[in-house]
C-alpha cells in the first residue's frame, strides 16, 4: 500500500518562504515521478512542479519558475518543495502525488498520478 505523507506549509507573509515535504512509502520509487499540485478555493487543481525519480528531471509551471525548487532523496523516498518569494496567489491546498507511468508529455496531468498525499494548506498574506 503506497502512502504519501505530507508535512510543512502554514501561514506566511508575501515575500516569505515555506517548505513542503512528502514522504513516500509502500514500494521502491525508482521510476515515474513525484509531483506537486495545488487547489485554491473555487478553482481546479493545477500542476505546480514535478521531478522524475530516476534521473531527477524537473518540470515547473510558469507561475512558479524561479521561485519554487523541487528536490528528491531517493534513499529516503522523500520529495521537498522549497517555496520562496511567495505571493498571495500561491495560497492553496498543496498536494503531492506519485505516478509510475509519468513522462514528459503527461507530467502535468493530475489524472495520470496514482497516489496522493493528504494535502497541506499554504496561506500567503498580503
Coordinates of C-alpha atoms in Angstrom, one line a residue:
X1 CA 0.0 0.0 0.0
X2 CA 1.6 3.2 -1.2
X3 CA 1.3 6.1 1.2
X4 CA 2.3 9.7 0.8
X5 CA 2.6 11.8 4.0
X6 CA 3.0 15.5 3.7
X7 CA 4.4 17.9 6.2
X8 CA 5.2 21.6 6.2
X9 CA 3.1 24.5 5.0
X10 CA 1.4 27.1 7.1
X11 CA 0.9 30.9 7.0
X12 CA 3.5 33.3 5.8
X13 CA 3.6 36.9 4.6
X14 CA 4.1 37.8 1.0
X15 CA 7.7 37.5 0.0
X16 CA 8.4 34.8 2.6
X17 CA 9.3 31.2 2.3
X18 CA 7.9 27.8 3.2
X19 CA 9.0 24.3 2.7
X20 CA 6.8 21.3 2.0
X21 CA 7.9 17.7 2.3
X22 CA 6.3 14.5 1.0
X23 CA 7.4 11.1 2.4
X24 CA 6.5 8.1 0.2
X25 CA 6.3 4.5 1.4
X26 CA 5.0 1.2 0.3
X27 CA 7.2 0.4 -2.6
X28 CA 10.5 1.2 -4.2
X29 CA 10.4 4.5 -6.0
X30 CA 12.8 4.2 -8.9
X31 CA 10.6 5.1 -11.8
X32 CA 7.9 7.5 -12.6
X33 CA 7.7 10.9 -10.9
X34 CA 6.5 12.8 -7.9
X35 CA 4.6 15.9 -8.4
X36 CA 3.1 18.8 -6.5
X37 CA -0.4 20.2 -7.3
X38 CA -2.4 22.9 -5.7
X39 CA -6.0 23.8 -5.4
X40 CA -7.3 27.2 -4.4
X41 CA -10.9 27.8 -3.3
X42 CA -13.3 27.7 -6.2
X43 CA -10.5 26.7 -8.7
X44 CA -9.5 23.5 -10.3
X45 CA -6.4 21.6 -9.1
X46 CA -3.4 22.8 -11.0
X47 CA 0.1 21.5 -11.7
X48 CA 2.9 23.2 -9.8
X49 CA 6.1 21.1 -10.3
X50 CA 7.3 17.5 -10.7
X51 CA 10.5 15.6 -10.6
X52 CA 11.3 12.2 -12.0
X53 CA 12.7 9.6 -9.6
X54 CA 15.3 8.1 -11.9
X55 CA 17.1 11.0 -13.5
X56 CA 15.7 13.9 -11.5
X57 CA 14.4 15.8 -14.4
X58 CA 12.3 18.7 -13.2
X59 CA 9.2 20.4 -14.7
X60 CA 7.8 23.7 -13.3
X61 CA 4.6 25.6 -14.0
X62 CA 5.4 29.0 -15.4
X63 CA 3.8 30.7 -12.4
X64 CA 6.4 29.3 -10.0
X65 CA 9.6 29.1 -12.1
X66 CA 12.4 30.9 -10.4
X67 CA 10.6 30.9 -7.0
X68 CA 10.0 27.2 -6.2
X69 CA 12.5 24.4 -6.2
X70 CA 11.7 20.7 -6.0
X71 CA 14.3 18.1 -4.8
X72 CA 14.2 14.5 -4.1
X73 CA 16.1 12.0 -1.9
X74 CA 15.8 8.6 -3.5
X75 CA 17.3 6.8 -0.5
X76 CA 14.6 8.2 1.8
X77 CA 11.8 8.3 -0.9
X78 CA 11.1 11.9 0.0
X79 CA 10.5 15.0 -2.1
X80 CA 10.7 18.5 -0.9
X81 CA 9.3 21.7 -2.3
X82 CA 11.1 24.9 -1.3
X83 CA 8.8 27.9 -2.0
X84 CA 10.4 31.3 -2.0
X85 CA 9.1 34.8 -2.8
X86 CA 5.6 33.6 -2.0
X87 CA 2.7 35.6 -3.3
X88 CA -0.9 35.8 -2.1
X89 CA -1.9 33.9 -5.3
X90 CA 0.1 30.9 -4.1
X91 CA -2.5 30.4 -1.4
X92 CA -4.0 27.0 -1.8
X93 CA -4.0 23.4 -0.6
X94 CA -0.9 21.7 -1.9
X95 CA -0.9 18.0 -2.7
X96 CA 2.0 15.7 -3.5
X97 CA 1.3 12.9 -5.9
X98 CA 3.1 9.9 -7.2
X99 CA 2.8 8.1 -10.5
X100 CA 4.7 5.4 -12.2
X101 CA 3.7 6.0 -15.8
X102 CA 4.6 9.7 -15.8
X103 CA 6.5 11.1 -18.7
X104 CA 7.3 14.5 -20.0
X105 CA 4.1 14.6 -22.0
X106 CA 1.7 13.8 -19.2
X107 CA 3.6 15.0 -16.1
X108 CA 1.3 17.9 -15.6
X109 CA -1.9 15.9 -15.7
X110 CA -3.4 15.2 -12.3
X111 CA -5.4 12.2 -13.6
X112 CA -2.2 10.4 -14.5
X113 CA -1.0 10.2 -10.9
X114 CA -1.8 7.1 -8.9
X115 CA -1.4 8.2 -5.3
X116 CA -2.0 11.4 -3.4
X117 CA -0.9 13.0 -0.1
X118 CA -3.4 14.3 2.4
X119 CA -3.0 17.9 1.4
X120 CA -1.4 20.8 3.2
X121 CA -2.7 24.4 3.5
X122 CA -0.4 27.2 2.4
X123 CA -1.6 30.7 3.1
X124 CA 0.2 33.8 1.9
X125 CA -1.0 37.0 3.4
X126 CA -0.5 40.3 1.6

